[in-house]
Coordinates of C-alpha atoms in Angstrom, one line a residue:
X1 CA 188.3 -6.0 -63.3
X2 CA 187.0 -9.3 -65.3
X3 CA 184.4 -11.1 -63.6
X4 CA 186.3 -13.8 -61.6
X5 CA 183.2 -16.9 -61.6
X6 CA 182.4 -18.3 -64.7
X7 CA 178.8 -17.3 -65.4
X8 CA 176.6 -20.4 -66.7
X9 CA 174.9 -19.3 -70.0
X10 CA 171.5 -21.0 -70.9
X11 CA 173.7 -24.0 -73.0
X12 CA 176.4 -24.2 -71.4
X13 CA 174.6 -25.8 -67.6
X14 CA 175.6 -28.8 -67.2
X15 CA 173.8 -31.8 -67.6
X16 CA 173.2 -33.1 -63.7
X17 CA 172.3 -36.4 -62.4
X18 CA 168.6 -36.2 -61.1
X19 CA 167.7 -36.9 -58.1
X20 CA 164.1 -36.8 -56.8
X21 CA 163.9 -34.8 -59.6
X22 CA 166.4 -32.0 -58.8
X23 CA 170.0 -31.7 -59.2
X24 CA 171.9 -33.9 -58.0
X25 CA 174.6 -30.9 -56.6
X26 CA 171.3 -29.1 -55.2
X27 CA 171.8 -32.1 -52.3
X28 CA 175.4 -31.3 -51.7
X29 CA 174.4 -27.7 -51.0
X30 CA 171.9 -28.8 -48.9
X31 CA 174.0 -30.7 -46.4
X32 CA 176.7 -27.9 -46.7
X33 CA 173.9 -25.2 -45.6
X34 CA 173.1 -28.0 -42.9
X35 CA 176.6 -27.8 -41.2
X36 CA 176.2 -24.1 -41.6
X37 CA 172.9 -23.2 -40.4
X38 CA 173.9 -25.6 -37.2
X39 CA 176.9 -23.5 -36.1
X40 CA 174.5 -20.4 -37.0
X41 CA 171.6 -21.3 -34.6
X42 CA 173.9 -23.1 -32.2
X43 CA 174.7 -19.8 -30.6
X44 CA 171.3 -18.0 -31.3
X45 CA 169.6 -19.1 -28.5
X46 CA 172.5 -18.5 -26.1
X47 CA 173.9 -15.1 -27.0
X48 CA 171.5 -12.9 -25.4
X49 CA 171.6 -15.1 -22.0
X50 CA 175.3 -15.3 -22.1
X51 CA 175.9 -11.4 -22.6
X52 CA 173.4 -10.7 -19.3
X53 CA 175.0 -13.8 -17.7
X54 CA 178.5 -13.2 -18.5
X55 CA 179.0 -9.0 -19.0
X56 CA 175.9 -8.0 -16.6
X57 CA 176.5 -10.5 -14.0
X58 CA 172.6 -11.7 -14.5
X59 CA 171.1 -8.5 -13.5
X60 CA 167.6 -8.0 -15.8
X61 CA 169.6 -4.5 -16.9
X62 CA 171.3 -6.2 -19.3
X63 CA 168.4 -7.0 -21.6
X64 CA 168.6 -4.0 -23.3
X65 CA 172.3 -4.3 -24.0
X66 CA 172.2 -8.2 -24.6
X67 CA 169.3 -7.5 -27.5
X68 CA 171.3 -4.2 -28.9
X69 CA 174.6 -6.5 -29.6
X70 CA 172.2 -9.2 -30.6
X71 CA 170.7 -7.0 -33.6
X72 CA 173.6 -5.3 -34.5
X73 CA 175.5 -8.8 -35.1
X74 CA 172.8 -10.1 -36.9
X75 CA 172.6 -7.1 -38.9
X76 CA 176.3 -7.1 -40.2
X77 CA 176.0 -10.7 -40.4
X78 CA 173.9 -10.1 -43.3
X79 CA 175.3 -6.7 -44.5
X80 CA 178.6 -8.5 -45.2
X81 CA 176.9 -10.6 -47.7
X82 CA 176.7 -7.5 -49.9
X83 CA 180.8 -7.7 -50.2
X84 CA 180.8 -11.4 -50.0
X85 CA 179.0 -11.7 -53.3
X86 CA 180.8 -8.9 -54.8
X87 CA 184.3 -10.8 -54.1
X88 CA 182.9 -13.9 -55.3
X89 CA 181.1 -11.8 -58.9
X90 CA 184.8 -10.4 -59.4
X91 CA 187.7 -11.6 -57.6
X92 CA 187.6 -14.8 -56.0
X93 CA 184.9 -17.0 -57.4
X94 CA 182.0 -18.5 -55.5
X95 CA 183.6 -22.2 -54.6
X96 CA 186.4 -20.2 -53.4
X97 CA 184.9 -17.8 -51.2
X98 CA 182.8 -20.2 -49.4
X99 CA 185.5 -22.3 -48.5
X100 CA 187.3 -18.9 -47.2
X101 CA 184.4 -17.8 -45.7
X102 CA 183.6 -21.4 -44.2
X103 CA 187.4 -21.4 -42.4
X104 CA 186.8 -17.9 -40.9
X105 CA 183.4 -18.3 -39.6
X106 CA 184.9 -21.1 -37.5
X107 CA 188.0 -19.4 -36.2
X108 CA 185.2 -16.7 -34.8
X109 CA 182.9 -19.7 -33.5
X110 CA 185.5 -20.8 -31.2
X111 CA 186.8 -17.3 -30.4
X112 CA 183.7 -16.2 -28.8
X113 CA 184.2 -19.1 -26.4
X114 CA 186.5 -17.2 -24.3
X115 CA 184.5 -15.3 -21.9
X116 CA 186.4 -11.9 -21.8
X117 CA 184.2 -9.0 -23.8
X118 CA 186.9 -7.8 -26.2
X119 CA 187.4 -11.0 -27.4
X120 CA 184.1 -12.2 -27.9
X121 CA 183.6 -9.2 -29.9
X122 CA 186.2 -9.8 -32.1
X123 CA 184.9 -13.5 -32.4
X124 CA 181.7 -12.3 -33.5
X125 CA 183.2 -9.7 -36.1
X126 CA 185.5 -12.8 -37.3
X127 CA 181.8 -14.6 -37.7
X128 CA 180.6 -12.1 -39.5
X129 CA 183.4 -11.3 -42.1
X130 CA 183.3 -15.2 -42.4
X131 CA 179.9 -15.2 -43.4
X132 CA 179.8 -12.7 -45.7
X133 CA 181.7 -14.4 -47.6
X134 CA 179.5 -17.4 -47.4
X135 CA 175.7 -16.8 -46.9
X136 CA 175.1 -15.1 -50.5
X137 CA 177.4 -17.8 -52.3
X138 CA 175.9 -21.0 -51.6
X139 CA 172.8 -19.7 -52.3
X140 CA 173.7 -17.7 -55.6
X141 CA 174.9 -21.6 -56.8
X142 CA 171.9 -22.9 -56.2
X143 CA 170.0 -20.9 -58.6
X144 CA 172.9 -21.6 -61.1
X145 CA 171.7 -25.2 -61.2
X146 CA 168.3 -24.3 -63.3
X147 CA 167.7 -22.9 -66.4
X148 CA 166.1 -19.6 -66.6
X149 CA 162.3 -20.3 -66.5
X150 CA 163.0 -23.9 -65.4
X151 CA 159.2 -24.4 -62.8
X152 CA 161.3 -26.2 -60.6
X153 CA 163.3 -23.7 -59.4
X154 CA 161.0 -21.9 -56.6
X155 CA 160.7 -25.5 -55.0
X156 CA 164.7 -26.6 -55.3
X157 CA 164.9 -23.0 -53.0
X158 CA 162.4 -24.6 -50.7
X159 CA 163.9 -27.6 -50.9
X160 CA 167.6 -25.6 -50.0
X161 CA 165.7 -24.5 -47.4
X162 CA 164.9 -26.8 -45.7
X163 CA 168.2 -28.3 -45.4
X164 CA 168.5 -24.6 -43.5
X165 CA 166.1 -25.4 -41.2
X166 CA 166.7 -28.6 -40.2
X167 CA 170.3 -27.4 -39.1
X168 CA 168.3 -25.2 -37.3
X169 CA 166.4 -27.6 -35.4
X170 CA 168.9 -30.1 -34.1
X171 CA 171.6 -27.1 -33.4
X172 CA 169.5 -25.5 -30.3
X173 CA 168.4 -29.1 -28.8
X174 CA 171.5 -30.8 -29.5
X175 CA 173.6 -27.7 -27.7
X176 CA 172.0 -26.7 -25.2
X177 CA 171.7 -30.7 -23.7
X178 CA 175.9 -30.3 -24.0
X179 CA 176.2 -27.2 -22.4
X180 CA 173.3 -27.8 -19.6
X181 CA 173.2 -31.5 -18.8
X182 CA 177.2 -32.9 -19.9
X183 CA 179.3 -29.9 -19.3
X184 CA 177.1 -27.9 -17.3
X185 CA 175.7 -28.1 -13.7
X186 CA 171.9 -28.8 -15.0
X187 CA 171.0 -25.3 -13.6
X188 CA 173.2 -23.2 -15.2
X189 CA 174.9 -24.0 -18.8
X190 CA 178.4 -24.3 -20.1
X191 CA 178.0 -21.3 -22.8
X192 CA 181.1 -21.8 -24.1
X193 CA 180.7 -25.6 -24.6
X194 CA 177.6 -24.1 -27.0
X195 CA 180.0 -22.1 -29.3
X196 CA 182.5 -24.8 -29.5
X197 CA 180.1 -27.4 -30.2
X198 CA 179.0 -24.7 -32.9
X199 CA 182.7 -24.2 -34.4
X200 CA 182.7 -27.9 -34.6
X201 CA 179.4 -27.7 -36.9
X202 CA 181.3 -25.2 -39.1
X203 CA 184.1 -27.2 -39.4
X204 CA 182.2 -30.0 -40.9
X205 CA 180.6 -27.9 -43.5
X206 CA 183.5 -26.8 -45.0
X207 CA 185.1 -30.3 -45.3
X208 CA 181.7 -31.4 -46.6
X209 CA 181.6 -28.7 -49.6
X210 CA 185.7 -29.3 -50.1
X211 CA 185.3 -32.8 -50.4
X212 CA 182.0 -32.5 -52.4
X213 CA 182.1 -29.8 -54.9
X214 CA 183.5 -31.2 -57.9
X215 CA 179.7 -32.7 -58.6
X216 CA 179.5 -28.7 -59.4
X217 CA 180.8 -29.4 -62.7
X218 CA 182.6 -26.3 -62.7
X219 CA 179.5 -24.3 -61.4
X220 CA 181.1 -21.5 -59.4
X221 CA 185.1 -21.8 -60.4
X222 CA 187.1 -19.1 -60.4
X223 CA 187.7 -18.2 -64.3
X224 CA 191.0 -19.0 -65.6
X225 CA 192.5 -15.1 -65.5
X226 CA 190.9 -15.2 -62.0
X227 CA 192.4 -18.6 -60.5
X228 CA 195.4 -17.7 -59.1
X229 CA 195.7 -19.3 -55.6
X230 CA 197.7 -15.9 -54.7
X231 CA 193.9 -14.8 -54.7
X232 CA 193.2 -16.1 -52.3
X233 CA 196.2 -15.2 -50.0
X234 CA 194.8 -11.7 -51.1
X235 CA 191.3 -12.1 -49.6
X236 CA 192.3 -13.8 -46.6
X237 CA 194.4 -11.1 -45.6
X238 CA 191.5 -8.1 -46.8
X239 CA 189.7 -10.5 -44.4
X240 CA 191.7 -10.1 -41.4
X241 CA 192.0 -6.2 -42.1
X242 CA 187.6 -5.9 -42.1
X243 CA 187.5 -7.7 -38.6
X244 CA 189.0 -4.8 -36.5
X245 CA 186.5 -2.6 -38.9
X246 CA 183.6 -4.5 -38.0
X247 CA 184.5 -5.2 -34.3
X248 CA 184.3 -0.8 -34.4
X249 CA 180.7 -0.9 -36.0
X250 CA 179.5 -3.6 -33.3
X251 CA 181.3 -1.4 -30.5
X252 CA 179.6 1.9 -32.3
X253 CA 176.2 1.0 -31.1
X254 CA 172.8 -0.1 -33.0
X255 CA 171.6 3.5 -33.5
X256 CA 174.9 4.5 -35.4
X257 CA 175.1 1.5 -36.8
X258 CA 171.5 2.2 -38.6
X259 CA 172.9 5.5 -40.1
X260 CA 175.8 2.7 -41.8
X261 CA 173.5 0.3 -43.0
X262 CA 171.1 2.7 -44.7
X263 CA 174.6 4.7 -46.6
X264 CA 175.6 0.8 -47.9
X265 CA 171.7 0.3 -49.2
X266 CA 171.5 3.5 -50.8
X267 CA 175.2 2.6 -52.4
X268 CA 173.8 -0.8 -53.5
X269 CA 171.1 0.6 -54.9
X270 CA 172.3 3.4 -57.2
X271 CA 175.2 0.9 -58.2
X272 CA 172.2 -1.6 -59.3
X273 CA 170.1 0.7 -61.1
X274 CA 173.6 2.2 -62.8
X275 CA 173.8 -1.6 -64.1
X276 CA 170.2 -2.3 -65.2
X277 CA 169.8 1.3 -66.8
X278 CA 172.8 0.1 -68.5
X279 CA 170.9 -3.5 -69.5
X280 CA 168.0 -1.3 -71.0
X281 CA 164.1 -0.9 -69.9
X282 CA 163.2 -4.8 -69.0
X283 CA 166.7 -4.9 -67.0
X284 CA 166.0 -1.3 -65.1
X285 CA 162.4 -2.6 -64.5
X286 CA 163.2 -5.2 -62.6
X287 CA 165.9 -3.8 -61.1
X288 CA 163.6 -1.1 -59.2
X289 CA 160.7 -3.8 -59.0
X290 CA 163.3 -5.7 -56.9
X291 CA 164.2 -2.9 -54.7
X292 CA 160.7 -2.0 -53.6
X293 CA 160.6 -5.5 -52.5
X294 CA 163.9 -5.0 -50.6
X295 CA 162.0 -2.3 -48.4
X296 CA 159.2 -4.8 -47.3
X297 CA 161.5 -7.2 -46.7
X298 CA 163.2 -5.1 -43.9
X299 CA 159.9 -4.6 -42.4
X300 CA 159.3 -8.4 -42.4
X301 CA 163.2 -9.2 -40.3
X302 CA 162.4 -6.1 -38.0
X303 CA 160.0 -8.0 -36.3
X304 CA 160.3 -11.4 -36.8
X305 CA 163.6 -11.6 -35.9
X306 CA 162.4 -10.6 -31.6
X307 CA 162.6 -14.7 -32.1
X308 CA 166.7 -14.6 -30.4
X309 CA 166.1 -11.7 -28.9
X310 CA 163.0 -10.4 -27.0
X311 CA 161.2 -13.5 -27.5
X312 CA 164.2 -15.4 -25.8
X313 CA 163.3 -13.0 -22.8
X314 CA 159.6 -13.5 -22.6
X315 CA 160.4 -17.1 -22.7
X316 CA 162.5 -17.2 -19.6
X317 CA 160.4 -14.8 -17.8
X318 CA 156.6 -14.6 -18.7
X319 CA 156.3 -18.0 -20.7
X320 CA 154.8 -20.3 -18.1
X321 CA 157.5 -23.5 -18.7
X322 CA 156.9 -25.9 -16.0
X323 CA 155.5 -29.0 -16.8
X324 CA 154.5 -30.8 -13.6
X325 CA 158.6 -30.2 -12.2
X326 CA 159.9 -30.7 -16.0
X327 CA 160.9 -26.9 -17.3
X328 CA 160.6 -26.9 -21.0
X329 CA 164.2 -25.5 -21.8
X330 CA 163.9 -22.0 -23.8
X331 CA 166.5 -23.0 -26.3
X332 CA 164.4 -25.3 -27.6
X333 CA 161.6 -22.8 -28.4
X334 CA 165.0 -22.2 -31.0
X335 CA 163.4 -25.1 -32.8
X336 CA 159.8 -24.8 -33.3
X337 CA 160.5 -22.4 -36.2
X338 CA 162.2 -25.3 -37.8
X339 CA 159.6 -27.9 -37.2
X340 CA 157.2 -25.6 -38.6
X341 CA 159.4 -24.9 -41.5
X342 CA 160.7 -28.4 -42.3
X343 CA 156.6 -29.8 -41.8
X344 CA 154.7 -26.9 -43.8
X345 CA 157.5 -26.3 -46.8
X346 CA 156.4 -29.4 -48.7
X347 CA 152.6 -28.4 -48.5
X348 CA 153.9 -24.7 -49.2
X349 CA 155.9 -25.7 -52.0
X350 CA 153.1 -27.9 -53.1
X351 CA 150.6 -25.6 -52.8
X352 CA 152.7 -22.9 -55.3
X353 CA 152.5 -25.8 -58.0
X354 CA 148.8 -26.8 -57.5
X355 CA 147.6 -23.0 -58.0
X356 CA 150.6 -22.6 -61.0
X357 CA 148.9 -25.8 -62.6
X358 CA 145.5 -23.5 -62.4
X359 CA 146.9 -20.2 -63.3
X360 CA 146.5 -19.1 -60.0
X361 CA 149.6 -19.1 -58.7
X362 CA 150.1 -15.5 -56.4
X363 CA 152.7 -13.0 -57.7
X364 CA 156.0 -12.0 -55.6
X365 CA 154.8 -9.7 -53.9
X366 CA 151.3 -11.0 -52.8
X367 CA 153.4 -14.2 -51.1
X368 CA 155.4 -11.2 -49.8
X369 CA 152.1 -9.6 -48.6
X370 CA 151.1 -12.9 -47.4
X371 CA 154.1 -13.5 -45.2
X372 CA 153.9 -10.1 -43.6
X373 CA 150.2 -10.6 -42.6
X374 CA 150.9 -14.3 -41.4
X375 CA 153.9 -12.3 -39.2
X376 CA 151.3 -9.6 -38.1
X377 CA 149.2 -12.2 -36.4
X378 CA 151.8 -14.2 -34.7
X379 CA 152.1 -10.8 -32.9
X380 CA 148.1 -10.7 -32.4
X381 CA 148.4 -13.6 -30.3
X382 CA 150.8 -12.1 -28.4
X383 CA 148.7 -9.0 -27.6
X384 CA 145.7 -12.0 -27.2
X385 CA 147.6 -13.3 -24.8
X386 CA 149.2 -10.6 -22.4
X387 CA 146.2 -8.5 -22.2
X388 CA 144.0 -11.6 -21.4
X389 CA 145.7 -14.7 -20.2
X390 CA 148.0 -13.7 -17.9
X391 CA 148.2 -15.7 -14.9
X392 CA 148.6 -15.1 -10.7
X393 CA 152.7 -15.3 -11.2
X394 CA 152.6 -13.0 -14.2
X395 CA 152.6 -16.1 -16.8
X396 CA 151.4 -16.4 -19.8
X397 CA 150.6 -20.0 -21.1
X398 CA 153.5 -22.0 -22.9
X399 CA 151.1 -23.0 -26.2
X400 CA 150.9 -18.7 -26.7
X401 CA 154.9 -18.5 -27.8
X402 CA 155.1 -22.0 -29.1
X403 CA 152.2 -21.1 -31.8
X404 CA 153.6 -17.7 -32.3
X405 CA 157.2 -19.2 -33.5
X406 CA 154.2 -22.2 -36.1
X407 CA 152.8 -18.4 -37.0
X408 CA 155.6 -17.0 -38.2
X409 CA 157.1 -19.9 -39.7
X410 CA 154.4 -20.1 -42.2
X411 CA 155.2 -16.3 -43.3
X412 CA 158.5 -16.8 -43.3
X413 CA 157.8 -19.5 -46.0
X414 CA 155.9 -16.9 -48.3
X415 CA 158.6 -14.2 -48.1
X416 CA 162.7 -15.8 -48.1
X417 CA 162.4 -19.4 -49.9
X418 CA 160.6 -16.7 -52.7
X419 CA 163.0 -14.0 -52.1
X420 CA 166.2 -15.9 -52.8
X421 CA 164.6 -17.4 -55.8
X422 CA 163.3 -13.8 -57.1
X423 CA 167.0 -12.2 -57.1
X424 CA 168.2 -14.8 -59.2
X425 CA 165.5 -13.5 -61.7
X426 CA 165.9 -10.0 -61.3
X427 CA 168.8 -9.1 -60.6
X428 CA 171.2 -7.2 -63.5
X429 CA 173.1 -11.4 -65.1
X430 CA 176.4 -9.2 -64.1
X431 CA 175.3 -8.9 -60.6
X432 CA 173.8 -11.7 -59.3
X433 CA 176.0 -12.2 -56.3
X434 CA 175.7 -8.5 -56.2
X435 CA 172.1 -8.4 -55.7
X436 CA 172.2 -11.4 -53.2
X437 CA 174.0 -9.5 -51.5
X438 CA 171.4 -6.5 -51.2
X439 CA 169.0 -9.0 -50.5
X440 CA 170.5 -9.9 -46.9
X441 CA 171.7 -6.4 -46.6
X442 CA 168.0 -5.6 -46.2
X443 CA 167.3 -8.6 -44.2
X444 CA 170.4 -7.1 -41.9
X445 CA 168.9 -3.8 -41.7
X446 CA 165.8 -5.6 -40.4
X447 CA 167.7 -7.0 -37.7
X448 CA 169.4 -4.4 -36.9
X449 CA 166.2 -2.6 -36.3
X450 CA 165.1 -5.4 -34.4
X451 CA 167.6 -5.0 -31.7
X452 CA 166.7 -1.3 -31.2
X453 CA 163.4 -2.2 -31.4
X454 CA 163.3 -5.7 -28.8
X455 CA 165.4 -3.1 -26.4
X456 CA 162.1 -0.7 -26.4
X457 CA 160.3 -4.1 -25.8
X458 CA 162.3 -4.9 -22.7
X459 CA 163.4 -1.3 -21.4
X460 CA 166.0 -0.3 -18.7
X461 CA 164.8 -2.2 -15.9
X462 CA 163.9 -6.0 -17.7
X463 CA 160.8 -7.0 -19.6
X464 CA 157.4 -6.9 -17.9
X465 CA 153.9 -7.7 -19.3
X466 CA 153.4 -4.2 -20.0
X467 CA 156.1 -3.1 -21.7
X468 CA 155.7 -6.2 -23.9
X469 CA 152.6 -5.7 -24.7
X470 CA 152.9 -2.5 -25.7
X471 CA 155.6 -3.3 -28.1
X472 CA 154.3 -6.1 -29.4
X473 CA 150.9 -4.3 -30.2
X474 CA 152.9 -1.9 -32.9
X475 CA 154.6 -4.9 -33.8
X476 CA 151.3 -6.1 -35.0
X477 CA 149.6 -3.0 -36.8
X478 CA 153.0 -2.4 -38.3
X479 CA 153.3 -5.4 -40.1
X480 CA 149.7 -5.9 -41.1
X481 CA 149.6 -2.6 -42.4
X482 CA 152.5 -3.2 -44.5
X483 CA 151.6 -5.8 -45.8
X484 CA 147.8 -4.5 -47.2
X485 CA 149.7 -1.9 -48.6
X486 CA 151.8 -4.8 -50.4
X487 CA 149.1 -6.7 -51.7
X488 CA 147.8 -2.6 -52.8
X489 CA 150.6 -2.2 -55.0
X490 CA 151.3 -5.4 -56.6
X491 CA 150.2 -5.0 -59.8
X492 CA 152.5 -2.1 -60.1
X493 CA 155.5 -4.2 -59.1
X494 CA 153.8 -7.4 -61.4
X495 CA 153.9 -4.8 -64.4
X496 CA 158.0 -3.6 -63.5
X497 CA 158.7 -7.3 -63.2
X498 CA 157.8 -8.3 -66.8
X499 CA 156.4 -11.9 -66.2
X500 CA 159.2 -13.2 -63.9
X501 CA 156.9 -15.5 -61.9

């Protein structure tokens, strides 16, 4: 089959309106990743909680369960990207999926609102189909704004970014205040109130990127062979067949689950390499430099993403809270990862151009390296902390987590602004939305093993001191170790990337 988006060539980009010295449809994108990334992190802070609360009846036994569902949506959340960009390289077009992929995401937001377990399941597999066809999209356009070897393309993904994160921020603030303090009894929240607050979020972004995408300029449209609207009928219907498919994989368990996800990688990847063989040695080159850095980046998500799960946990339970009879609410710690991100991208982003302008800019994977190690000791703190600050009540102090969530933030922002912008550089031109697509399948199989991995953390009876300590002790000599091996074997993955910077 023809590809189905109209791939940009070098002359024929449009010629966009700057503003602050991007373009102009990079701020469209933005606010549609806004609305997004709200309905996203609207439920992250709640899910766990309402799983134990709702399905467990509150009883610390559920932990294990809560973080296991946790990690395997997140997982396929990202693992459906890999099809998402593949419908978007070849049948549908990437305007036209997002839209799709927008409307389904909020049928699921507001599903999950109805506090019976089958449902909610199927909510979160309609979330997840939804999002497939949306996550890898909007960010594939964004790189199809610059010009191959155009410097300001690292910072317009920061930039993109940040309109992530500060979705992010107001999302757990602004919904948990609804579902605690106007819908809820002030001691116990209104979950649903924080999905349908959510679906509302999602509803916005996709009349935001309806309304505004013809400052695209065509970027994304379907190609003329491809453009039937009958398309479109077609996907939404393959759509409603994956949900009961994807509801199965949640209900299959994490473990089984694992043995899926690794089967789609290995697919994605011999299906890559088949394509840059096919583009010669540069092409191949990159190619495999591009999965090696897919393996560290499962490594990074493993860990870092305990933030909705076994963080959430320690938070409620061993994070001293109480501020003089004012409880610091545990959704909000949701947010420090976006005040970090939103403060430090601008000096991270700056930085990158400062030590570019000196020829001392770090390669891929060193900032790789760098945001594994920068993860690594977010998780020394933690093992600071447990082994020697724990209080009378079994309490650790409240500035412990909160700097954990600044740590991590500043690794995050050396690894996946950088990783979005490096697929659009190395992946095979035919298979961009392809290899964004890999990208968050690796991310997913780093969530995925953070579920099975925040379950060790918290056990069968509930999280204590010890068991967190323990798990967050491997937690730290896993990453750190991974990521001196990274900054080991970056010249060898500098030399397969043939000066993509």
């Amino acid at each position: 089959m023809s590809g189905a988006t109209t791939t940009p060539t070098e002359s024929s980009i449009p010629e966009f309106k700057q503003i602050m010295g991007h373009p102009s449809p990079l701020w469209m994108l933005f606010m549609t990743e806004f609305w997004e990334r709200f309905a996203f992190y609207g439920i992250r802070w709640a899910l766990v909680l309402y799983i134990v609360a709702q399905f467990h009846g509150g009883a610390s036994t559920g932990e294990a369960d809560a973080n296991l569902t946790y990690g395997s949506y997140l997982a396929l959340v990202y693992a459906a990207a890999l099809f998402g960009g593949y419908v978007a390289d070849r049948i549908l077009g990437y305007q036209r999926s997002i839209l799709v992929g927008a409307a389904f995401m909020a049928a699921g937001l507001f599903m999950i609102a109805y506090p019976d377990p089958t449902i909610f399941k199927l909510g979160l597999a309609t979330i997840i189909t939804g999002n497939g066809l949306f996550k890898p999209n909007i960010s594939t356009m964004v790189g199809k704004l610059y010009k191959q070897g155009d410097a300001r393309r690292d910072s317009g993904f920061t930039i993109f970014y940040m309109g992530i994160n500060s979705g992010a921020f107001v999302a757990p603030i602004l919904t948990q205040y609804l579902a605690q303090y106007v819908f809820g009894s002030g001691d116990t929240p209104a979950y649903k109130i924080v999905f349908i607050a959510s679906g509302v979020g999602m509803l916005i972004s996709l009349v935001w990127f309806y309304i505004g995408r013809n400052v695209l300029k065509g970027i994304g449209q379907a190609e003329p062979e491809a453009a039937s609207p009958a398309r479109i009928a077609y996907v939404a219907l393959g759509c409603l067949a994956v949900i009961p498919m994807v509801f199965g994989l949640l209900a299959v368990g994490a473990q089984t689950l694992q043995g899926v996800l690794t089967v789609l990688f290995l697919l994605l990847a011999v299906m890559l390499m088949v394509e840059g063989i096919r583009g010669g040695k540069v092409v191949r080159d990159k190619t495999i430099a591009m999965l090696i850095i897919f393996g560290f980046n499962i490594l990074f998500w493993m860990f870092f993403e305990q933030a909705g799960s076994s963080f959430t946990f320690l938070a409620e339970n061993i994070v001293n809270r109480d501020f003089g009879g004012w409880v610091f609410p545990t959704a909000w710690f949701q947010s420090v990862n976006s005040i970090a991100i939103i403060t430090c991208a601008p000096i991270v982003a700056a930085t990158w151009v400062w030590l570019s302008r000196r020829s001392a800019d770090p390669s891929i994977p060193r900032k790789f390296g760098l945001g594994l190690i920068f993860n690594g000791l977010a998780f020394l703190l933690l093992m600071f902390a447990l082994s020697s600050l724990v209080d009378a009540n079994n309490k650790i102090p409240f500035w412990t987590l909160f700097m954990v969530y600044v740590i991590q933030s500043v690794g995050e922002l050396c690894l996946s602004p950088i990783g979005l912008s490096m697929v659009t550089k190395l992946a095979p031109v035919r298979l961009v939305g392809f290899g964004m697509g890999g990208w968050f399948l690796s991310t997913g199989i780093g969530n995925n093993l953070s579920g099975i991995f925040a379950s060790h953390v918290s056990g069968e009876s509930g999280m204590s001191v010890a068991s967190a300590l323990s798990g967050y002790t491997f937690g730290f000599w896993s990453l750190v170790g991974g990521g001196v091996l990274l900054f080991l074997v970056a010249p060898l993955i500098q030399k397969l990337m043939h000066g993509v910077k």
